[in-house]
Amino acid sequence: MSGDVILSTIGVTKRFGRFFALRDVTVAFNRGSLTSIIGPNGAGKSTYFNLLSGALSPTTGKIFFEGRDIAALPQHTFAHLGIAKSSQITSVFPELSTVENVRIAAQARRVRYNFWTPRARYIELIDKAQALLEVVGIAHRGDLPARALAHGEQRALEIAMALASEPRLLLLDEPTAGMSPVETRTMMDLIAGLAAKRTVILVEHKMKLVMGISQRLVVLHHGEIVAEGTPDEIRGNDTVRRIYLGGRKF
Amino acid sequence: MRPLSLALTAQRARDGTDALTRRRVLIAALFLGVFPWLMPYKALAINVLIYGLYAVGFNLLYGYLGMLSFGHAAFFGTGAYGCGIVVARWGKPWFLAIPAGVFSAAVVALAIGYLAIRTRGIYFAMVTLALAQCVYYVFFQAESLTGGENGLRGVNVRSISLPGVSLNLLRPTTKYYFILFFVVVALWIVSRILASPFGAVIEAIREREARARACGYNVAAFKLITFVVSGALCGLAGALNAIHLSTVPIESLVYETSGLAVIMSLLGGTGTFFGPFVGAAAFLLIQDLTALWTEHWQLIAGAVYMIFVLFFPRGIWGSVLEWLYR
Ligand SMILES: Nc1ncnc2c1ncn2[C@@H]1O[C@H](COP(=O)(O)OP(=O)(O)OP(=O)(O)O)[C@@H](O)[C@H]1O
Ligand SMILES: [Mg+2]
């Protein structure tokens, strides 16, 4: 079960004023695994996600990525380290075309402070963007401005943008939020496919959804870890059953 | 092959990859080449060039990066004084004075930008306004150098000698083409920047800053660089205005001048390449024509701007583009 650890958080606490959104969270994530972080609304999942993706810094504690403490690094360096995310609230460039959205994401690793060369000359970036749209299943929508895409398509676009930086660690916060059952199915299949090639940490509050595809689950409640283990272990955990599902069977 | 969708055409225009967009500087140069003959008199055409460039510089920051500055007079004015002082006080030639104006505007933009880019939205507007007022105050007080409230007189560049030719700037047409040269070079630079990878990033920042950051771009650095380039372009406009007028009025630095850039850009269409130029031309023409016709021209002009802002929120050129790419 144990393997090489890609990311770990040690004694991580996040406070907003006097409110503890996370308290002393210590977890290690194995390279190549798909781990889901689950918990009811307000458990602190997104806060934890934001710490891992660099959008927030912990109040105390350390976050190690491939052996390096990244807790205090500015957000924009994370993509270059090899960490990419798709957040709970869809965040794309609405007025730009779908393919340009991904091209800009791909461009970040190739060329940034070039003021002179026409961007169209970096043909490989356009090809890469098109290929990534293919991967997430919206290649036929590439010419449309991102705002014209359906909700599910925008989520897919965001994942394509995350993939554009060729991350070794992919972070996804409720990627199926607000999706229809059909869209949800497609998205979960996509995620399972992506997880075959890289480490994925998936935040989700619908536990059922992630049981099938996760190797491990971490359960958060009131900012603390209440359980951790394989899907079977979590399924049989009484505490989880009590706090998470109000005693219902699942 | 798949037919080009309309959205794609519009996007290509934005990316600078469609045929018209790739030739936009040439088109601008050709049009501006005949422009003086479309205007009632040459001085108005020169004003359009100068304020058009001023609005283009402002639009780089507002239209493309999405940050509304209310302090761009500081760069226009610093460029004008920088150029004017080198000519009038130090007696140096124009080819040193114009770069000096641009450079001093860029330095002031670096300082103001460094302080202002930490803020957003209305706070950014207020901080730039306040800092621009400081610049005004400094130039106002430095009377021995700047002439204080009387402005700087004696910025006389009457003739330009180039290898083989001598240009007489007292002739309006010659002066127009002299200034047009700098404006076209500036437009070419802006066009290259907008079509470059850097240009793509600033639009991404305008669209969603957090996502641009997550993509791996140092947003603060992009903002500061854009701010300085924008300031330098407005500084060039100011420097050219100093040569055009032979003086630098202190009004170059007042907040109404900052407001001019905002109005002209909105009137023409922010975030478009030609918009600010069209806006400057429209603004100056409206001002000129209404002033001829009635002394209450400001009332009429104000009403016209209101109508445009209310019914053509994309501005004149923005509406034309919308109609073209429909
Ligand atoms: N910036 C903030 N300032 C103050 N409180 C915050 C902030 N962000 C989150 N919180 C609080 O922290 C707690 C955890 O929020 P978080 O968004 O991490 O929950 P979550 O598990 O992602 O919930 P959901 O399933 O609804 O997405 C909530 O009580 C929330 O109100
Ligand atoms: Mg959440």
PDB file of C-alpha atoms in Angstrom, chain B residues 20 35-36 51 64 90 97 100 107 115 149 156 171 182 213-214 218 229 246 251 261 282-283 326:
ATOM      1  CA  LEU B  20      -7.160  42.599 -41.517  1.00  0.00           C
ATOM      2  CA  PHE B  35      -6.570  62.220 -42.637  1.00  0.00           C
ATOM      3  CA  PRO B  36      -5.561  65.930 -42.575  1.00  0.00           C
ATOM      4  CA  TYR B  51      -4.839  62.526 -28.184  1.00  0.00           C
ATOM      5  CA  TYR B  64      -6.793  45.135 -22.389  1.00  0.00           C
ATOM      6  CA  TRP B  90      18.703  72.851 -21.526  1.00  0.00           C
ATOM      7  CA  ALA B  97      14.021  65.613 -25.861  1.00  0.00           C
ATOM      8  CA  ALA B 100      13.688  62.059 -22.404  1.00  0.00           C
ATOM      9  CA  VAL B 107       9.840  56.338 -14.488  1.00  0.00           C
ATOM     10  CA  LEU B 115       2.082  51.683  -5.407  1.00  0.00           C
ATOM     11  CA  GLU B 149       1.085  77.938 -13.199  1.00  0.00           C
ATOM     12  CA  ASN B 156      10.674  75.753 -29.863  1.00  0.00           C
ATOM     13  CA  ARG B 171       4.263  74.315 -41.758  1.00  0.00           C
ATOM     14  CA  PHE B 182       6.058  58.674 -34.055  1.00  0.00           C
ATOM     15  CA  ARG B 213      -2.369  33.265 -11.589  1.00  0.00           C
ATOM     16  CA  ALA B 214      -3.271  29.591 -11.316  1.00  0.00           C
ATOM     17  CA  ASN B 218       2.968  36.408 -12.012  1.00  0.00           C
ATOM     18  CA  VAL B 229       4.316  50.680 -21.133  1.00  0.00           C
ATOM     19  CA  SER B 246       5.745  75.020 -28.295  1.00  0.00           C
ATOM     20  CA  GLU B 251      -3.362  71.826 -17.628  1.00  0.00           C
ATOM     21  CA  ALA B 261      -8.356  59.500 -21.828  1.00  0.00           C
ATOM     22  CA  ALA B 282     -14.959  61.965 -32.416  1.00  0.00           C
ATOM     23  CA  PHE B 283     -14.405  63.810 -29.159  1.00  0.00           C
ATOM     24  CA  ARG B 326     -22.232  39.542 -36.479  1.00  0.00           C
TER      25      ARG B 326
END
